[in-house]
mmCIF file of C-alpha atoms in Angstrom:
data_model
loop_
_atom_site.group_PDB
_atom_site.id
_atom_site.type_symbol
_atom_site.label_atom_id
_atom_site.label_comp_id
_atom_site.label_asym_id
_atom_site.label_seq_id
_atom_site.Cartn_x
_atom_site.Cartn_y
_atom_site.Cartn_z
ATOM 1 C CA MET A 1458 0.000 0.000 0.000
ATOM 2 C CA THR A 1459 1.428 3.365 -0.933
ATOM 3 C CA ARG A 1460 1.159 6.429 1.293
ATOM 4 C CA GLN A 1461 -1.934 7.803 -0.390
ATOM 5 C CA ALA A 1462 -5.061 8.294 1.673
ATOM 6 C CA LEU A 1463 -7.914 5.838 1.629
ATOM 7 C CA ILE A 1464 -11.270 6.751 0.126
ATOM 8 C CA LYS A 1465 -14.388 5.294 1.733
ATOM 9 C CA THR A 1466 -17.044 4.063 -0.700
ATOM 10 C CA SER A 1467 -20.462 2.606 0.029
ATOM 11 C CA THR A 1468 -19.167 -0.947 -0.326
ATOM 12 C CA LYS A 1469 -15.444 -0.948 0.467
ATOM 13 C CA THR A 1470 -12.357 1.095 1.206
ATOM 14 C CA VAL A 1471 -10.099 1.565 -1.814
ATOM 15 C CA PRO A 1472 -6.771 3.380 -2.178
ATOM 16 C CA ALA A 1473 -6.800 6.809 -3.765
ATOM 17 C CA ARG A 1474 -4.971 7.292 -7.039
ATOM 18 C CA PRO A 1475 -1.250 7.782 -6.449
ATOM 19 C CA ARG A 1476 0.006 11.324 -6.898
ATOM 20 C CA LEU A 1477 3.217 11.623 -8.916
ATOM 21 C CA GLY A 1478 5.924 14.189 -9.377
ATOM 22 C CA PHE A 1479 8.048 14.567 -12.506
ATOM 23 C CA LEU A 1480 11.659 15.694 -12.184
ATOM 24 C CA GLY A 1481 12.974 16.566 -15.638
ATOM 25 C CA VAL A 1482 10.461 16.977 -18.451
ATOM 26 C CA GLY A 1483 12.452 17.166 -21.634
ATOM 27 C CA TRP A 1484 11.326 15.017 -24.548
ATOM 28 C CA ILE A 1485 11.731 11.738 -22.685
ATOM 29 C CA GLY A 1486 10.138 13.023 -19.492
ATOM 30 C CA ARG A 1487 7.085 14.332 -21.359
ATOM 31 C CA HIS A 1488 6.794 11.146 -23.419
ATOM 32 C CA ARG A 1489 6.785 9.044 -20.254
ATOM 33 C CA MET A 1490 4.249 11.402 -18.703
ATOM 34 C CA ARG A 1491 1.862 10.808 -21.601
ATOM 35 C CA ALA A 1492 2.225 7.047 -21.217
ATOM 36 C CA ILE A 1493 1.671 7.203 -17.479
ATOM 37 C CA LEU A 1494 -1.370 9.446 -17.841
ATOM 38 C CA GLY A 1495 -2.707 6.946 -20.356
ATOM 39 C CA THR A 1496 -3.064 4.357 -17.592
ATOM 40 C CA GLU A 1497 -5.691 6.580 -15.917
ATOM 41 C CA ALA A 1498 -4.417 5.072 -12.663
ATOM 42 C CA VAL A 1499 -2.469 8.049 -11.267
ATOM 43 C CA ASP A 1500 -2.507 11.833 -11.053
ATOM 44 C CA VAL A 1501 0.360 14.213 -11.807
ATOM 45 C CA ALA A 1502 0.750 16.508 -8.805
ATOM 46 C CA ALA A 1503 4.045 18.290 -9.446
ATOM 47 C CA ILE A 1504 6.524 19.109 -12.228
ATOM 48 C CA ALA A 1505 10.062 20.429 -11.897
ATOM 49 C CA ASP A 1506 12.525 21.301 -14.655
ATOM 50 C CA PRO A 1507 15.305 23.912 -14.901
ATOM 51 C CA SER A 1508 13.783 25.067 -18.193
ATOM 52 C CA PRO A 1509 10.584 27.096 -17.664
ATOM 53 C CA GLU A 1510 9.636 26.317 -21.273
ATOM 54 C CA MET A 1511 9.898 22.547 -20.745
ATOM 55 C CA ALA A 1512 7.968 22.775 -17.479
ATOM 56 C CA ALA A 1513 5.231 24.777 -19.208
ATOM 57 C CA GLU A 1514 4.974 22.214 -22.007
ATOM 58 C CA ALA A 1515 4.622 19.403 -19.471
ATOM 59 C CA GLY A 1516 2.049 21.461 -17.611
ATOM 60 C CA LYS A 1517 -0.162 21.373 -20.698
ATOM 61 C CA LEU A 1518 -0.337 17.577 -20.317
ATOM 62 C CA ALA A 1519 -1.226 17.840 -16.626
ATOM 63 C CA PRO A 1520 -2.987 21.173 -16.063
ATOM 64 C CA GLY A 1521 -3.663 20.383 -12.427
ATOM 65 C CA ALA A 1522 0.008 19.899 -11.560
ATOM 66 C CA THR A 1523 1.976 22.418 -9.528
ATOM 67 C CA LEU A 1524 5.109 23.762 -11.218
ATOM 68 C CA VAL A 1525 7.953 23.761 -8.685
ATOM 69 C CA SER A 1526 11.724 24.159 -8.739
ATOM 70 C CA THR A 1527 13.391 21.220 -6.991
ATOM 71 C CA LEU A 1528 13.035 17.585 -6.015
ATOM 72 C CA ASP A 1529 12.452 18.629 -2.411
ATOM 73 C CA ASP A 1530 9.618 20.872 -3.581
ATOM 74 C CA ILE A 1531 8.048 17.821 -5.232
ATOM 75 C CA LEU A 1532 8.532 15.615 -2.189
ATOM 76 C CA ASP A 1533 7.186 18.277 0.164
ATOM 77 C CA LEU A 1534 3.842 17.950 -1.628
ATOM 78 C CA GLY A 1535 3.584 14.388 -0.307
ATOM 79 C CA VAL A 1536 3.662 12.589 -3.647
ATOM 80 C CA ASP A 1537 3.578 8.786 -3.761
ATOM 81 C CA GLY A 1538 6.039 8.418 -6.628
ATOM 82 C CA VAL A 1539 8.529 10.443 -8.629
ATOM 83 C CA VAL A 1540 9.619 10.023 -12.254
ATOM 84 C CA ILE A 1541 13.251 11.049 -12.744
ATOM 85 C CA ALA A 1542 14.530 12.072 -16.187
ATOM 86 C CA THR A 1543 17.611 14.144 -15.391
ATOM 87 C CA PRO A 1544 21.287 13.797 -16.441
ATOM 88 C CA SER A 1545 22.881 10.489 -15.395
ATOM 89 C CA ALA A 1546 25.149 11.946 -12.715
ATOM 90 C CA MET A 1547 22.072 12.938 -10.716
ATOM 91 C CA HIS A 1548 20.113 9.686 -10.927
ATOM 92 C CA ALA A 1549 21.478 7.813 -7.921
ATOM 93 C CA GLU A 1550 21.500 10.745 -5.497
ATOM 94 C CA GLN A 1551 18.030 11.905 -6.501
ATOM 95 C CA SER A 1552 16.585 8.395 -6.389
ATOM 96 C CA ILE A 1553 18.034 7.715 -2.942
ATOM 97 C CA HIS A 1554 16.755 11.050 -1.635
ATOM 98 C CA ALA A 1555 13.235 10.318 -2.880
ATOM 99 C CA LEU A 1556 13.244 6.773 -1.519
ATOM 100 C CA GLU A 1557 14.450 7.931 1.883
ATOM 101 C CA ARG A 1558 11.493 10.307 1.927
ATOM 102 C CA GLY A 1559 9.218 7.285 1.409
ATOM 103 C CA THR A 1560 8.523 7.900 -2.282
ATOM 104 C CA ALA A 1561 8.546 5.275 -5.051
ATOM 105 C CA VAL A 1562 10.875 5.924 -7.986
ATOM 106 C CA PHE A 1563 10.851 5.409 -11.742
ATOM 107 C CA CYS A 1564 14.208 6.492 -13.153
ATOM 108 C CA GLN A 1565 15.735 6.814 -16.586
ATOM 109 C CA LYS A 1566 18.726 4.571 -17.273
ATOM 110 C CA PRO A 1567 21.379 4.270 -16.107
ATOM 111 C CA LEU A 1568 20.272 4.190 -12.487
ATOM 112 C CA GLY A 1569 23.869 4.932 -11.501
ATOM 113 C CA ARG A 1570 27.263 5.529 -13.091
ATOM 114 C CA ASN A 1571 28.736 2.385 -11.524
ATOM 115 C CA VAL A 1572 27.706 -0.648 -9.521
ATOM 116 C CA ALA A 1573 28.300 1.102 -6.184
ATOM 117 C CA GLU A 1574 25.777 3.817 -7.049
ATOM 118 C CA VAL A 1575 23.211 1.337 -8.373
ATOM 119 C CA LYS A 1576 23.525 -0.897 -5.323
ATOM 120 C CA ALA A 1577 23.083 2.095 -3.039
ATOM 121 C CA VAL A 1578 19.789 2.977 -4.760
ATOM 122 C CA VAL A 1579 18.479 -0.588 -4.626
ATOM 123 C CA ASP A 1580 19.425 -0.854 -0.955
ATOM 124 C CA ALA A 1581 17.578 2.415 -0.275
ATOM 125 C CA ALA A 1582 14.476 1.074 -2.017
ATOM 126 C CA ARG A 1583 14.641 -2.104 0.013
ATOM 127 C CA ARG A 1584 14.973 -0.198 3.303
ATOM 128 C CA ALA A 1585 12.112 2.118 2.373
ATOM 129 C CA ASP A 1586 10.015 -0.738 0.976
ATOM 130 C CA ARG A 1587 9.150 1.337 -2.087
ATOM 131 C CA LEU A 1588 8.721 0.305 -5.705
ATOM 132 C CA LEU A 1589 11.842 1.070 -7.769
ATOM 133 C CA CYS A 1590 11.922 0.611 -11.547
ATOM 134 C CA VAL A 1591 14.236 1.797 -14.336
ATOM 135 C CA ASP A 1592 13.249 2.656 -17.895
ATOM 136 C CA LEU A 1593 14.690 -0.450 -19.559
ATOM 137 C CA SER A 1594 12.114 0.011 -22.262
ATOM 138 C CA TYR A 1595 13.199 -2.614 -24.805
ATOM 139 C CA ARG A 1596 11.948 -5.323 -22.465
ATOM 140 C CA PHE A 1597 8.481 -4.047 -23.301
ATOM 141 C CA THR A 1598 8.599 -4.442 -27.081
ATOM 142 C CA GLN A 1599 6.218 -7.102 -28.338
ATOM 143 C CA GLY A 1600 9.131 -8.864 -29.988
ATOM 144 C CA MET A 1601 11.263 -9.203 -26.853
ATOM 145 C CA ARG A 1602 8.270 -10.353 -24.831
ATOM 146 C CA ARG A 1603 7.621 -13.096 -27.374
ATOM 147 C CA ILE A 1604 11.301 -14.046 -27.515
ATOM 148 C CA ARG A 1605 11.449 -14.400 -23.744
ATOM 149 C CA GLU A 1606 8.394 -16.650 -23.765
ATOM 150 C CA ILE A 1607 9.906 -18.915 -26.420
ATOM 151 C CA VAL A 1608 13.260 -19.181 -24.648
ATOM 152 C CA ALA A 1609 11.533 -19.941 -21.333
ATOM 153 C CA SER A 1610 9.458 -22.688 -22.953
ATOM 154 C CA GLY A 1611 12.602 -24.697 -23.741
ATOM 155 C CA GLU A 1612 11.579 -24.935 -27.388
ATOM 156 C CA LEU A 1613 14.992 -23.730 -28.557
ATOM 157 C CA GLY A 1614 16.914 -26.255 -26.490
ATOM 158 C CA HIS A 1615 20.060 -25.094 -24.720
ATOM 159 C CA ILE A 1616 20.831 -21.444 -25.446
ATOM 160 C CA TYR A 1617 24.572 -21.314 -26.019
ATOM 161 C CA ALA A 1618 25.137 -18.039 -27.897
ATOM 162 C CA VAL A 1619 23.679 -14.526 -27.801
ATOM 163 C CA ASP A 1620 24.600 -11.753 -30.249
ATOM 164 C CA LEU A 1621 23.617 -8.178 -29.376
ATOM 165 C CA VAL A 1622 24.077 -4.970 -31.375
ATOM 166 C CA PHE A 1623 23.111 -1.328 -30.857
ATOM 167 C CA HIS A 1624 24.763 1.139 -33.224
ATOM 168 C CA ASN A 1625 23.551 4.753 -33.248
ATOM 169 C CA ALA A 1626 24.672 6.808 -36.254
ATOM 170 C CA TYR A 1627 24.380 10.067 -34.313
ATOM 171 C CA GLY A 1628 25.197 10.000 -30.629
ATOM 172 C CA PRO A 1629 23.798 12.176 -27.845
ATOM 173 C CA ASP A 1630 23.387 15.922 -28.344
ATOM 174 C CA LYS A 1631 23.993 16.951 -24.710
ATOM 175 C CA PRO A 1632 27.622 17.787 -23.757
ATOM 176 C CA TRP A 1633 27.449 15.974 -20.413
ATOM 177 C CA PHE A 1634 27.203 12.604 -22.195
ATOM 178 C CA TYR A 1635 30.831 13.061 -23.263
ATOM 179 C CA ASP A 1636 32.142 13.860 -19.778
ATOM 180 C CA PRO A 1637 33.017 10.584 -17.979
ATOM 181 C CA VAL A 1638 32.523 12.199 -14.566
ATOM 182 C CA LEU A 1639 28.947 13.179 -15.430
ATOM 183 C CA SER A 1640 27.970 10.201 -17.585
ATOM 184 C CA GLY A 1641 29.919 7.307 -16.105
ATOM 185 C CA GLY A 1642 30.871 6.195 -19.612
ATOM 186 C CA GLY A 1643 29.992 6.470 -23.277
ATOM 187 C CA CYS A 1644 28.062 4.173 -25.575
ATOM 188 C CA VAL A 1645 28.308 1.197 -23.205
ATOM 189 C CA MET A 1646 26.617 3.170 -20.434
ATOM 190 C CA ASP A 1647 24.070 4.654 -22.834
ATOM 191 C CA LEU A 1648 23.279 1.723 -25.138
ATOM 192 C CA GLY A 1649 25.120 -1.319 -23.813
ATOM 193 C CA VAL A 1650 23.053 -1.206 -20.633
ATOM 194 C CA HIS A 1651 20.010 -2.190 -22.716
ATOM 195 C CA LEU A 1652 21.874 -5.048 -24.390
ATOM 196 C CA VAL A 1653 23.223 -6.556 -21.177
ATOM 197 C CA ASP A 1654 19.826 -6.212 -19.515
ATOM 198 C CA LEU A 1655 18.020 -7.933 -22.386
ATOM 199 C CA ALA A 1656 20.410 -10.876 -22.421
ATOM 200 C CA LEU A 1657 20.148 -11.509 -18.679
ATOM 201 C CA TRP A 1658 16.387 -10.869 -18.568
ATOM 202 C CA VAL A 1659 15.600 -13.258 -21.417
ATOM 203 C CA LEU A 1660 17.853 -15.957 -19.959
ATOM 204 C CA ASP A 1661 16.300 -15.645 -16.485
ATOM 205 C CA ASN A 1662 19.297 -13.980 -14.848
ATOM 206 C CA PRO A 1663 22.019 -16.642 -14.925
ATOM 207 C CA GLY A 1664 25.276 -16.249 -13.033
ATOM 208 C CA ILE A 1665 28.072 -14.245 -14.648
ATOM 209 C CA GLY A 1666 31.446 -15.801 -15.436
ATOM 210 C CA SER A 1667 34.204 -13.908 -17.219
ATOM 211 C CA VAL A 1668 33.700 -10.479 -18.809
ATOM 212 C CA SER A 1669 36.012 -8.739 -21.252
ATOM 213 C CA GLY A 1670 35.669 -5.575 -23.298
ATOM 214 C CA LYS A 1671 37.460 -3.380 -25.787
ATOM 215 C CA LEU A 1672 36.690 0.337 -25.929
ATOM 216 C CA PHE A 1673 37.430 2.805 -28.738
ATOM 217 C CA ALA A 1674 37.248 6.583 -29.112
ATOM 218 C CA ALA A 1675 37.435 8.241 -32.534
ATOM 219 C CA GLY A 1676 38.630 5.019 -34.123
ATOM 220 C CA LYS A 1677 41.458 4.321 -31.671
ATOM 221 C CA PRO A 1678 41.645 2.268 -28.468
ATOM 222 C CA LEU A 1679 40.488 4.369 -25.523
ATOM 223 C CA GLN A 1680 43.570 5.493 -23.586
ATOM 224 C CA ASP A 1681 42.247 7.542 -20.674
ATOM 225 C CA SER A 1682 38.759 6.672 -19.459
ATOM 226 C CA ALA A 1683 38.959 9.441 -16.866
ATOM 227 C CA ALA A 1684 39.177 12.087 -19.579
ATOM 228 C CA GLN A 1685 37.268 10.597 -22.517
ATOM 229 C CA VAL A 1686 34.317 8.287 -23.159
ATOM 230 C CA GLU A 1687 34.114 5.460 -25.658
ATOM 231 C CA ASP A 1688 32.114 5.783 -28.866
ATOM 232 C CA TYR A 1689 32.559 2.135 -29.942
ATOM 233 C CA ALA A 1690 32.769 -1.005 -27.827
ATOM 234 C CA VAL A 1691 32.779 -4.769 -28.137
ATOM 235 C CA ALA A 1692 32.435 -7.138 -25.196
ATOM 236 C CA THR A 1693 32.152 -10.814 -24.380
ATOM 237 C CA VAL A 1694 30.271 -12.108 -21.344
ATOM 238 C CA GLU A 1695 30.478 -15.781 -20.401
ATOM 239 C CA LEU A 1696 27.578 -17.094 -18.347
ATOM 240 C CA ASP A 1697 27.488 -19.860 -15.755
ATOM 241 C CA THR A 1698 25.167 -21.774 -18.072
ATOM 242 C CA GLY A 1699 28.021 -22.109 -20.571
ATOM 243 C CA ALA A 1700 26.460 -19.599 -22.949
ATOM 244 C CA VAL A 1701 28.514 -16.761 -24.403
ATOM 245 C CA VAL A 1702 27.091 -13.274 -24.962
ATOM 246 C CA GLN A 1703 28.774 -11.020 -27.510
ATOM 247 C CA LEU A 1704 27.776 -7.382 -27.829
ATOM 248 C CA ALA A 1705 28.758 -4.360 -29.864
ATOM 249 C CA CYS A 1706 27.513 -0.807 -29.460
ATOM 250 C CA SER A 1707 28.481 2.605 -30.773
ATOM 251 C CA TRP A 1708 27.747 6.260 -31.333
ATOM 252 C CA LYS A 1709 28.332 7.967 -34.672
ATOM 253 C CA LEU A 1710 29.116 4.762 -36.563
ATOM 254 C CA GLN A 1711 29.225 4.969 -40.362
ATOM 255 C CA ALA A 1712 26.475 2.366 -40.619
ATOM 256 C CA GLY A 1713 24.530 3.595 -43.655
ATOM 257 C CA CYS A 1714 21.364 4.142 -41.631
ATOM 258 C CA ASP A 1715 20.143 5.783 -38.430
ATOM 259 C CA ALA A 1716 20.524 2.703 -36.241
ATOM 260 C CA VAL A 1717 21.394 -0.985 -36.262
ATOM 261 C CA ILE A 1718 19.721 -2.807 -33.374
ATOM 262 C CA SER A 1719 19.401 -6.559 -32.858
ATOM 263 C CA ALA A 1720 19.224 -9.220 -30.167
ATOM 264 C CA THR A 1721 19.643 -12.819 -31.322
ATOM 265 C CA PHE A 1722 19.542 -15.971 -29.206
ATOM 266 C CA TYR A 1723 20.854 -19.263 -30.621
ATOM 267 C CA GLY A 1724 19.888 -22.621 -29.131
ATOM 268 C CA THR A 1725 20.561 -26.238 -30.004
ATOM 269 C CA GLN A 1726 17.040 -26.564 -31.435
ATOM 270 C CA GLY A 1727 16.532 -23.134 -33.031
ATOM 271 C CA GLY A 1728 16.967 -19.412 -32.671
ATOM 272 C CA VAL A 1729 15.049 -16.164 -32.197
ATOM 273 C CA SER A 1730 15.932 -12.617 -33.130
ATOM 274 C CA LEU A 1731 14.684 -9.057 -32.714
ATOM 275 C CA ARG A 1732 15.850 -6.621 -35.407
ATOM 276 C CA ASN A 1733 15.048 -3.030 -36.197
ATOM 277 C CA VAL A 1734 13.384 -2.304 -39.527
ATOM 278 C CA SER A 1735 15.034 -0.066 -42.137
ATOM 279 C CA GLY A 1736 17.338 1.628 -39.652
ATOM 280 C CA SER A 1737 14.475 2.703 -37.370
ATOM 281 C CA PHE A 1738 14.954 3.379 -33.654
ATOM 282 C CA TYR A 1739 11.330 2.398 -33.015
ATOM 283 C CA ASP A 1740 10.144 -0.295 -35.458
ATOM 284 C CA PHE A 1741 11.120 -3.913 -34.835
ATOM 285 C CA THR A 1742 10.375 -7.331 -36.191
ATOM 286 C CA ALA A 1743 10.939 -10.586 -34.332
ATOM 287 C CA GLU A 1744 11.592 -13.931 -36.000
ATOM 288 C CA GLN A 1745 12.074 -17.548 -35.007
ATOM 289 C CA TYR A 1746 14.626 -19.697 -36.835
ATOM 290 C CA ARG A 1747 14.589 -23.440 -37.495
ATOM 291 C CA GLY A 1748 17.511 -24.502 -39.638
ATOM 292 C CA THR A 1749 17.241 -22.497 -42.860
ATOM 293 C CA SER A 1750 13.602 -21.509 -42.342
ATOM 294 C CA ARG A 1751 12.212 -18.545 -40.454
ATOM 295 C CA GLU A 1752 8.861 -17.538 -39.006
ATOM 296 C CA THR A 1753 7.782 -13.976 -38.304
ATOM 297 C CA LEU A 1754 6.669 -13.511 -34.713
ATOM 298 C CA THR A 1755 5.883 -9.791 -34.513
ATOM 299 C CA THR A 1756 5.883 -6.808 -36.857
ATOM 300 C CA PRO A 1757 5.337 -3.041 -36.501
ATOM 301 C CA PRO A 1758 3.533 -0.977 -35.440
ATOM 302 C CA ASP A 1759 4.170 -1.360 -31.735
ATOM 303 C CA GLU A 1760 3.869 1.619 -29.392
ATOM 304 C CA TRP A 1761 6.328 0.298 -26.823
ATOM 305 C CA GLY A 1762 8.306 3.369 -25.744
ATOM 306 C CA GLY A 1763 6.266 4.304 -22.679
ATOM 307 C CA ARG A 1764 5.245 0.841 -21.506
ATOM 308 C CA ALA A 1765 7.893 0.528 -18.798
ATOM 309 C CA ALA A 1766 6.738 3.800 -17.245
ATOM 310 C CA ALA A 1767 3.074 2.853 -17.541
ATOM 311 C CA ASP A 1768 3.783 -0.545 -15.982
ATOM 312 C CA TRP A 1769 5.478 1.080 -12.974
ATOM 313 C CA ALA A 1770 2.576 3.498 -12.527
ATOM 314 C CA SER A 1771 -0.003 0.705 -12.719
ATOM 315 C CA ARG A 1772 1.918 -1.404 -10.209
ATOM 316 C CA LEU A 1773 2.210 1.585 -7.884
ATOM 317 C CA ALA A 1774 -1.530 2.150 -8.154
ATOM 318 C CA ALA A 1775 -2.069 -1.509 -7.261
ATOM 319 C CA GLY A 1776 -0.171 -0.952 -4.019
ATOM 320 C CA GLU A 1777 3.083 -2.728 -4.881
ATOM 321 C CA ARG A 1778 6.107 -2.019 -2.734
ATOM 322 C CA PHE A 1779 9.752 -3.099 -3.080
ATOM 323 C CA ASP A 1780 10.303 -5.686 -5.797
ATOM 324 C CA PRO A 1781 13.360 -7.930 -5.215
ATOM 325 C CA ALA A 1782 13.781 -8.053 -8.997
ATOM 326 C CA ALA A 1783 15.503 -4.681 -8.557
ATOM 327 C CA ASP A 1784 18.604 -6.697 -7.653
ATOM 328 C CA GLU A 1785 18.870 -7.448 -11.394
ATOM 329 C CA LEU A 1786 19.829 -3.790 -11.853
ATOM 330 C CA VAL A 1787 22.892 -4.393 -9.689
ATOM 331 C CA THR A 1788 23.932 -7.400 -11.765
ATOM 332 C CA VAL A 1789 23.694 -5.410 -14.998
ATOM 333 C CA ALA A 1790 25.728 -2.576 -13.478
ATOM 334 C CA ARG A 1791 28.366 -5.054 -12.303
ATOM 335 C CA VAL A 1792 28.718 -6.406 -15.842
ATOM 336 C CA LEU A 1793 29.089 -2.874 -17.214
ATOM 337 C CA ASP A 1794 31.784 -2.115 -14.644
ATOM 338 C CA ARG A 1795 33.688 -5.206 -15.753
ATOM 339 C CA ILE A 1796 33.405 -4.220 -19.411
ATOM 340 C CA TYR A 1797 34.993 -0.919 -18.369
ATOM 341 C CA GLY A 1798 37.671 -2.812 -16.469
ATOM 342 C CA ARG A 1799 36.827 -1.275 -13.112
#
């Protein structure tokens, strides 16, 4: 049960709709707000953003919300949950602060810049007994949901190889992404986090064996990770199951299209793959492989981008508290740290 008041009806006592605050309402923050409002399970009580223009735009989506200046201003209004879409360096501290005030958190990825920060947030959520989720949105594509079901069914036999790719022909447009102190890393932190999460989520979180990685910046091996972030990376993760996961991710790759995104799982009895369509960041098709034949599992359109946020809001409205699955966030962060060699 969240901290919201109870409303007495003629037949039963039911929890009031959770009241949410939004910290950071740029494009992503406003997109997630629309998805959350679409659940009709919560109310937006407060909005904070350093840009008055962005705050005003978000206010159009939630006219009843109070426009405030800081996270503490949001929390002082007694909200039940906060949605955090700020630069990465702020995620852990802001999440912990909200959780210690007894407020559930939905945060953009990465939750922290290293495993120590991520673990500190998860521990805070556990102590506060509050629902913590991160916007690992690719889990919520129709294709990945279907792939996970097929893998779990055992139909593919023993999964022994996973190939993961996320190449972005552009790269972020905010300067802080390129500062390792503020970002925690480059394309691995930005894109590789999704790839590692998908592999472990689909395979039901197996133990991690060895991890190795190679990082590049401007076409050369990265020399000083304290002064520069990587824009291309390859990594190999060996799992306790005997499977090997290989991943590649990049910013500003000369790839001939906007993006190359795929997640492929090979088993002794078949394979499954999610691939983006025509270089799109948003459109995906999923297929199942049997020898030289293939079967289409899902095709566009699929409005998946806000589903993780909507799922968190719906679970909060249902009264859910700390979910031990948050420990998976720590495992992903530990793998990323090992790819970085730290």
